[in-house]
């Protein structure tokens, strides 16, 4: 399994919040559940739960890909994102 780039470790928080921000965690949860999705799919899932902009989701998903947590593949005029590993493997790492 490849290494991930995390910008900070917060030992006082629980679970995934120790290494991921709230929005990063929400996006990863959507993708772990779906398996793969484009930005619009993730945005629609998240906007039903919270007020959020499409461009914010797009930016954070790009950053998660840069950190090695998401893999992205070009599909026509968009990208298809999928988790680089399972949730269980990420939690173990």
Short mmCIF file of N, CA, C and O in Angstrom, two decimals:
data_model
loop_
_atom_site.label_atom_id
_atom_site.label_comp_id
_atom_site.label_asym_id
_atom_site.label_seq_id
_atom_site.Cartn_x
_atom_site.Cartn_y
_atom_site.Cartn_z
N UNK A 1 0.84 -1.18 0.00
CA UNK A 1 0.00 0.00 0.00
C UNK A 1 0.89 1.24 0.00
O UNK A 1 1.89 1.30 0.68
N UNK A 2 0.49 2.22 -0.77
CA UNK A 2 1.28 3.44 -0.85
C UNK A 2 1.12 4.30 0.40
O UNK A 2 0.17 4.17 1.13
N UNK A 3 2.08 5.19 0.62
CA UNK A 3 2.00 6.10 1.74
C UNK A 3 1.10 7.28 1.41
O UNK A 3 0.90 7.62 0.26
N UNK A 4 0.55 7.87 2.42
CA UNK A 4 -0.33 9.01 2.25
C UNK A 4 0.34 10.24 2.83
O UNK A 4 1.08 10.15 3.81
N UNK A 5 0.05 11.37 2.25
CA UNK A 5 0.58 12.62 2.75
C UNK A 5 -0.52 13.28 3.59
O UNK A 5 -1.58 13.61 3.07
N UNK A 6 -0.28 13.39 4.86
CA UNK A 6 -1.22 14.10 5.73
C UNK A 6 -0.52 15.32 6.29
O UNK A 6 0.65 15.26 6.65
N UNK A 7 -1.26 16.41 6.35
CA UNK A 7 -0.63 17.65 6.77
C UNK A 7 -0.53 17.78 8.28
O UNK A 7 0.28 18.54 8.77
N UNK A 8 -1.36 17.06 9.01
CA UNK A 8 -1.30 17.18 10.45
C UNK A 8 -1.89 15.95 11.13
O UNK A 8 -2.68 15.23 10.55
N UNK A 9 -1.48 15.75 12.34
CA UNK A 9 -2.01 14.68 13.17
C UNK A 9 -2.56 15.33 14.43
O UNK A 9 -1.88 16.10 15.09
N UNK A 10 -3.83 15.05 14.72
CA UNK A 10 -4.49 15.65 15.87
C UNK A 10 -4.85 14.55 16.87
O UNK A 10 -5.93 13.97 16.80
N UNK A 11 -3.95 14.21 17.79
CA UNK A 11 -4.18 13.08 18.70
C UNK A 11 -5.37 13.28 19.63
O UNK A 11 -5.91 12.30 20.14
N UNK A 12 -5.80 14.51 19.85
CA UNK A 12 -6.92 14.77 20.75
C UNK A 12 -8.28 14.48 20.11
O UNK A 12 -9.29 14.46 20.79
N UNK A 13 -8.29 14.22 18.80
CA UNK A 13 -9.54 13.90 18.10
C UNK A 13 -9.68 12.40 17.96
O UNK A 13 -8.72 11.65 18.08
N UNK A 14 -10.89 11.96 17.62
CA UNK A 14 -11.16 10.54 17.50
C UNK A 14 -11.22 10.11 16.04
O UNK A 14 -11.58 10.88 15.16
N UNK A 15 -10.89 8.86 15.79
CA UNK A 15 -11.05 8.24 14.49
C UNK A 15 -10.33 8.95 13.37
O UNK A 15 -9.21 9.42 13.51
N UNK A 16 -11.02 9.04 12.23
CA UNK A 16 -10.42 9.65 11.04
C UNK A 16 -10.14 11.13 11.22
O UNK A 16 -9.31 11.69 10.51
N UNK A 17 -10.82 11.77 12.17
CA UNK A 17 -10.59 13.20 12.41
C UNK A 17 -9.18 13.49 12.92
O UNK A 17 -8.78 14.64 12.99
N UNK A 18 -8.44 12.46 13.29
CA UNK A 18 -7.06 12.66 13.73
C UNK A 18 -6.17 13.09 12.57
O UNK A 18 -5.19 13.79 12.77
N UNK A 19 -6.49 12.67 11.35
CA UNK A 19 -5.65 13.01 10.20
C UNK A 19 -6.40 13.70 9.06
O UNK A 19 -5.78 14.25 8.17
N UNK A 20 -7.71 13.66 9.07
CA UNK A 20 -8.51 14.29 8.03
C UNK A 20 -9.39 15.38 8.63
O UNK A 20 -9.89 15.24 9.74
N UNK A 21 -9.59 16.44 7.87
CA UNK A 21 -10.55 17.45 8.26
C UNK A 21 -11.96 16.91 8.09
O UNK A 21 -12.16 15.86 7.47
N UNK A 22 -12.95 17.62 8.61
CA UNK A 22 -14.33 17.15 8.56
C UNK A 22 -14.82 16.94 7.13
O UNK A 22 -15.41 15.91 6.81
N UNK A 23 -14.57 17.90 6.25
CA UNK A 23 -15.02 17.76 4.87
C UNK A 23 -14.26 16.65 4.15
O UNK A 23 -14.85 15.87 3.39
N UNK A 24 -12.97 16.55 4.38
CA UNK A 24 -12.19 15.46 3.79
C UNK A 24 -12.76 14.11 4.22
O UNK A 24 -12.92 13.20 3.40
N UNK A 25 -13.08 14.00 5.48
CA UNK A 25 -13.65 12.75 6.00
C UNK A 25 -15.00 12.47 5.35
O UNK A 25 -15.27 11.34 4.93
N UNK A 26 -15.85 13.50 5.23
CA UNK A 26 -17.17 13.31 4.61
C UNK A 26 -17.03 12.84 3.16
O UNK A 26 -17.76 11.94 2.72
N UNK A 27 -16.10 13.42 2.43
CA UNK A 27 -15.88 13.03 1.03
C UNK A 27 -15.38 11.60 0.95
O UNK A 27 -15.85 10.80 0.13
N UNK A 28 -14.42 11.26 1.80
CA UNK A 28 -13.89 9.89 1.80
C UNK A 28 -14.99 8.89 2.15
O UNK A 28 -15.07 7.82 1.54
N UNK A 29 -15.84 9.22 3.09
CA UNK A 29 -16.95 8.32 3.47
C UNK A 29 -17.86 8.07 2.27
O UNK A 29 -18.27 6.93 2.02
N UNK A 30 -18.18 9.12 1.52
CA UNK A 30 -19.03 8.97 0.33
C UNK A 30 -18.35 8.04 -0.67
O UNK A 30 -18.98 7.13 -1.21
N UNK A 31 -17.07 8.26 -0.90
CA UNK A 31 -16.37 7.44 -1.89
C UNK A 31 -16.15 6.01 -1.42
O UNK A 31 -16.20 5.07 -2.22
N UNK A 32 -15.90 5.80 -0.15
CA UNK A 32 -15.78 4.43 0.36
C UNK A 32 -17.12 3.70 0.20
O UNK A 32 -17.15 2.52 -0.10
N UNK A 33 -18.21 4.41 0.38
CA UNK A 33 -19.53 3.80 0.25
C UNK A 33 -19.86 3.52 -1.22
O UNK A 33 -20.35 2.45 -1.56
N UNK A 34 -19.58 4.49 -2.10
CA UNK A 34 -19.92 4.36 -3.53
C UNK A 34 -18.92 3.51 -4.30
O UNK A 34 -19.26 2.90 -5.30
N UNK A 35 -17.66 3.53 -3.91
CA UNK A 35 -16.62 2.84 -4.65
C UNK A 35 -15.91 3.76 -5.64
O UNK A 35 -14.69 3.76 -5.71
N UNK A 36 -16.67 4.54 -6.39
CA UNK A 36 -16.12 5.54 -7.29
C UNK A 36 -17.22 6.55 -7.62
O UNK A 36 -18.41 6.22 -7.55
N UNK A 37 -16.82 7.76 -7.96
CA UNK A 37 -17.78 8.81 -8.27
C UNK A 37 -17.07 10.00 -8.87
O UNK A 37 -15.86 10.16 -8.69
N UNK A 38 -17.83 10.84 -9.56
CA UNK A 38 -17.27 12.11 -10.02
C UNK A 38 -17.62 13.19 -8.99
O UNK A 38 -18.33 12.92 -8.01
N UNK A 39 -17.11 14.39 -9.19
CA UNK A 39 -17.33 15.46 -8.22
C UNK A 39 -18.82 15.74 -8.04
O UNK A 39 -19.30 15.92 -6.93
N UNK A 40 -19.56 15.76 -9.14
CA UNK A 40 -21.00 16.07 -9.05
C UNK A 40 -21.73 15.07 -8.17
O UNK A 40 -22.58 15.44 -7.37
N UNK A 41 -21.41 13.79 -8.30
CA UNK A 41 -22.06 12.76 -7.47
C UNK A 41 -21.79 13.00 -5.99
O UNK A 41 -22.70 12.92 -5.16
N UNK A 42 -20.54 13.29 -5.66
CA UNK A 42 -20.17 13.53 -4.27
C UNK A 42 -20.84 14.81 -3.77
O UNK A 42 -21.39 14.85 -2.67
N UNK A 43 -20.84 15.84 -4.60
CA UNK A 43 -21.48 17.11 -4.24
C UNK A 43 -22.96 16.90 -3.92
O UNK A 43 -23.46 17.39 -2.90
N UNK A 44 -23.67 16.16 -4.75
CA UNK A 44 -25.10 15.92 -4.53
C UNK A 44 -25.31 15.18 -3.21
O UNK A 44 -26.21 15.53 -2.44
N UNK A 45 -24.49 14.17 -2.93
CA UNK A 45 -24.62 13.45 -1.65
C UNK A 45 -24.39 14.38 -0.47
O UNK A 45 -25.13 14.33 0.52
N UNK A 46 -23.37 15.24 -0.56
CA UNK A 46 -23.03 16.11 0.56
C UNK A 46 -24.01 17.26 0.74
O UNK A 46 -24.32 17.65 1.85
N UNK A 47 -24.53 17.82 -0.38
CA UNK A 47 -25.41 18.98 -0.25
C UNK A 47 -26.75 18.61 0.39
O UNK A 47 -27.44 19.47 0.92
N UNK A 48 -27.08 17.33 0.40
CA UNK A 48 -28.28 16.87 1.09
C UNK A 48 -28.09 16.86 2.60
O UNK A 48 -29.06 16.81 3.35
N UNK A 49 -26.83 16.91 3.05
CA UNK A 49 -26.52 16.84 4.48
C UNK A 49 -26.02 18.17 5.04
O UNK A 49 -26.07 18.38 6.23
N UNK A 50 -25.48 19.06 4.17
CA UNK A 50 -24.90 20.31 4.63
C UNK A 50 -24.88 21.31 3.49
O UNK A 50 -24.95 20.94 2.34
N UNK A 51 -24.75 22.57 3.85
CA UNK A 51 -24.63 23.61 2.83
C UNK A 51 -23.18 23.62 2.36
O UNK A 51 -22.26 23.77 3.15
N UNK A 52 -23.00 23.47 1.04
CA UNK A 52 -21.65 23.38 0.49
C UNK A 52 -21.68 23.77 -0.98
O UNK A 52 -22.68 23.59 -1.65
N UNK A 53 -20.57 24.31 -1.47
CA UNK A 53 -20.44 24.70 -2.87
C UNK A 53 -19.78 23.59 -3.67
O UNK A 53 -18.90 22.88 -3.18
N UNK A 54 -20.19 23.47 -4.91
CA UNK A 54 -19.62 22.49 -5.83
C UNK A 54 -18.11 22.68 -5.94
O UNK A 54 -17.35 21.71 -5.90
N UNK A 55 -17.67 23.92 -6.07
CA UNK A 55 -16.24 24.19 -6.24
C UNK A 55 -15.43 23.79 -5.01
O UNK A 55 -14.27 23.41 -5.13
N UNK A 56 -16.03 23.87 -3.84
CA UNK A 56 -15.34 23.44 -2.62
C UNK A 56 -15.10 21.94 -2.66
O UNK A 56 -14.01 21.47 -2.35
N UNK A 57 -16.13 21.19 -3.05
CA UNK A 57 -15.98 19.73 -3.15
C UNK A 57 -14.92 19.39 -4.19
O UNK A 57 -14.06 18.54 -3.95
N UNK A 58 -14.94 20.08 -5.33
CA UNK A 58 -13.96 19.84 -6.38
C UNK A 58 -12.53 20.10 -5.89
O UNK A 58 -11.62 19.30 -6.13
N UNK A 59 -12.34 21.20 -5.18
CA UNK A 59 -11.01 21.54 -4.66
C UNK A 59 -10.52 20.51 -3.66
O UNK A 59 -9.37 20.05 -3.74
N UNK A 60 -11.36 20.12 -2.73
CA UNK A 60 -10.95 19.17 -1.69
C UNK A 60 -10.68 17.79 -2.30
O UNK A 60 -9.72 17.12 -1.91
N UNK A 61 -11.48 17.38 -3.27
CA UNK A 61 -11.22 16.09 -3.91
C UNK A 61 -9.90 16.12 -4.66
O UNK A 61 -9.15 15.14 -4.64
N UNK A 62 -9.57 17.24 -5.29
CA UNK A 62 -8.27 17.37 -5.95
C UNK A 62 -7.14 17.27 -4.95
O UNK A 62 -6.10 16.63 -5.21
N UNK A 63 -7.31 17.89 -3.80
CA UNK A 63 -6.27 17.84 -2.76
C UNK A 63 -6.13 16.42 -2.19
O UNK A 63 -5.01 15.98 -1.91
N UNK A 64 -7.25 15.72 -2.03
CA UNK A 64 -7.19 14.34 -1.55
C UNK A 64 -6.46 13.46 -2.57
O UNK A 64 -5.72 12.54 -2.18
N UNK A 65 -6.64 13.73 -3.85
CA UNK A 65 -5.91 13.00 -4.88
C UNK A 65 -4.41 13.32 -4.79
O UNK A 65 -3.57 12.42 -4.89
N UNK A 66 -4.08 14.59 -4.58
CA UNK A 66 -2.67 14.97 -4.45
C UNK A 66 -2.02 14.33 -3.23
O UNK A 66 -0.82 14.06 -3.23
N UNK A 67 -2.80 14.11 -2.18
CA UNK A 67 -2.29 13.47 -0.96
C UNK A 67 -2.16 11.95 -1.12
O UNK A 67 -1.64 11.28 -0.24
N UNK A 68 -2.70 11.41 -2.21
CA UNK A 68 -2.62 9.97 -2.44
C UNK A 68 -3.78 9.19 -1.87
O UNK A 68 -3.76 7.96 -1.89
N UNK A 69 -4.80 9.87 -1.37
CA UNK A 69 -5.96 9.18 -0.80
C UNK A 69 -6.99 8.80 -1.86
O UNK A 69 -7.76 7.87 -1.66
N UNK A 70 -7.01 9.55 -2.97
CA UNK A 70 -7.93 9.26 -4.06
C UNK A 70 -7.14 9.05 -5.34
O UNK A 70 -6.10 9.68 -5.56
N UNK A 71 -7.65 8.17 -6.17
CA UNK A 71 -7.10 7.97 -7.51
C UNK A 71 -8.08 8.63 -8.47
O UNK A 71 -9.29 8.52 -8.29
N UNK A 72 -7.57 9.32 -9.50
CA UNK A 72 -8.50 9.95 -10.44
C UNK A 72 -8.14 9.54 -11.86
O UNK A 72 -6.97 9.46 -12.22
N UNK A 73 -9.19 9.28 -12.63
CA UNK A 73 -9.05 8.88 -14.02
C UNK A 73 -9.88 9.81 -14.88
O UNK A 73 -11.05 10.07 -14.56
N UNK A 74 -9.31 10.30 -15.98
CA UNK A 74 -10.11 11.17 -16.86
C UNK A 74 -11.18 10.37 -17.60
O UNK A 74 -10.92 9.29 -18.12
N UNK A 75 -12.39 10.89 -17.59
CA UNK A 75 -13.52 10.30 -18.31
C UNK A 75 -14.21 11.45 -19.05
O UNK A 75 -14.82 12.31 -18.41
N UNK A 76 -14.08 11.50 -20.36
CA UNK A 76 -14.62 12.58 -21.18
C UNK A 76 -14.18 13.94 -20.64
O UNK A 76 -13.01 14.23 -20.60
N UNK A 77 -15.11 14.76 -20.16
CA UNK A 77 -14.79 16.11 -19.69
C UNK A 77 -14.68 16.22 -18.17
O UNK A 77 -14.75 17.31 -17.62
N UNK A 78 -14.55 15.10 -17.49
CA UNK A 78 -14.51 15.11 -16.02
C UNK A 78 -13.51 14.06 -15.54
O UNK A 78 -12.82 13.44 -16.32
N UNK A 79 -13.44 13.90 -14.24
CA UNK A 79 -12.61 12.86 -13.64
C UNK A 79 -13.48 11.93 -12.82
O UNK A 79 -14.45 12.36 -12.20
N UNK A 80 -13.11 10.68 -12.80
CA UNK A 80 -13.74 9.69 -11.95
C UNK A 80 -12.77 9.42 -10.82
O UNK A 80 -11.60 9.11 -11.05
N UNK A 81 -13.23 9.57 -9.59
CA UNK A 81 -12.38 9.39 -8.41
C UNK A 81 -12.75 8.10 -7.71
O UNK A 81 -13.93 7.72 -7.65
N UNK A 82 -11.74 7.44 -7.15
CA UNK A 82 -12.00 6.28 -6.29
C UNK A 82 -10.96 6.24 -5.20
O UNK A 82 -9.84 6.75 -5.37
N UNK A 83 -11.30 5.67 -4.06
CA UNK A 83 -10.35 5.61 -2.94
C UNK A 83 -9.12 4.79 -3.32
O UNK A 83 -9.22 3.78 -4.03
N UNK A 84 -7.97 5.22 -2.85
CA UNK A 84 -6.72 4.51 -3.10
C UNK A 84 -6.64 3.23 -2.28
O UNK A 84 -5.87 2.34 -2.60
N UNK A 85 -7.43 3.16 -1.20
CA UNK A 85 -7.46 1.96 -0.35
C UNK A 85 -8.81 1.89 0.35
O UNK A 85 -9.59 2.83 0.31
N UNK A 86 -9.06 0.79 1.00
CA UNK A 86 -10.29 0.64 1.75
C UNK A 86 -10.24 1.48 3.01
O UNK A 86 -9.15 1.90 3.47
N UNK A 87 -11.38 1.71 3.59
CA UNK A 87 -11.44 2.46 4.85
C UNK A 87 -10.66 1.72 5.94
O UNK A 87 -9.93 2.33 6.71
N UNK A 88 -10.80 0.42 5.97
CA UNK A 88 -10.12 -0.38 6.99
C UNK A 88 -8.60 -0.28 6.84
O UNK A 88 -7.89 -0.14 7.83
N UNK A 89 -8.11 -0.33 5.62
CA UNK A 89 -6.66 -0.22 5.39
C UNK A 89 -6.17 1.17 5.77
O UNK A 89 -5.09 1.32 6.34
N UNK A 90 -6.95 2.20 5.48
CA UNK A 90 -6.57 3.56 5.84
C UNK A 90 -6.50 3.70 7.36
O UNK A 90 -5.57 4.29 7.90
N UNK A 91 -7.50 3.18 8.06
CA UNK A 91 -7.51 3.27 9.51
C UNK A 91 -6.33 2.54 10.13
O UNK A 91 -5.76 2.99 11.13
N UNK A 92 -5.92 1.43 9.54
CA UNK A 92 -4.75 0.68 10.05
C UNK A 92 -3.46 1.45 9.83
O UNK A 92 -2.55 1.37 10.63
N UNK A 93 -3.40 2.19 8.72
CA UNK A 93 -2.15 2.91 8.42
C UNK A 93 -2.00 4.12 9.30
O UNK A 93 -0.96 4.61 9.55
#
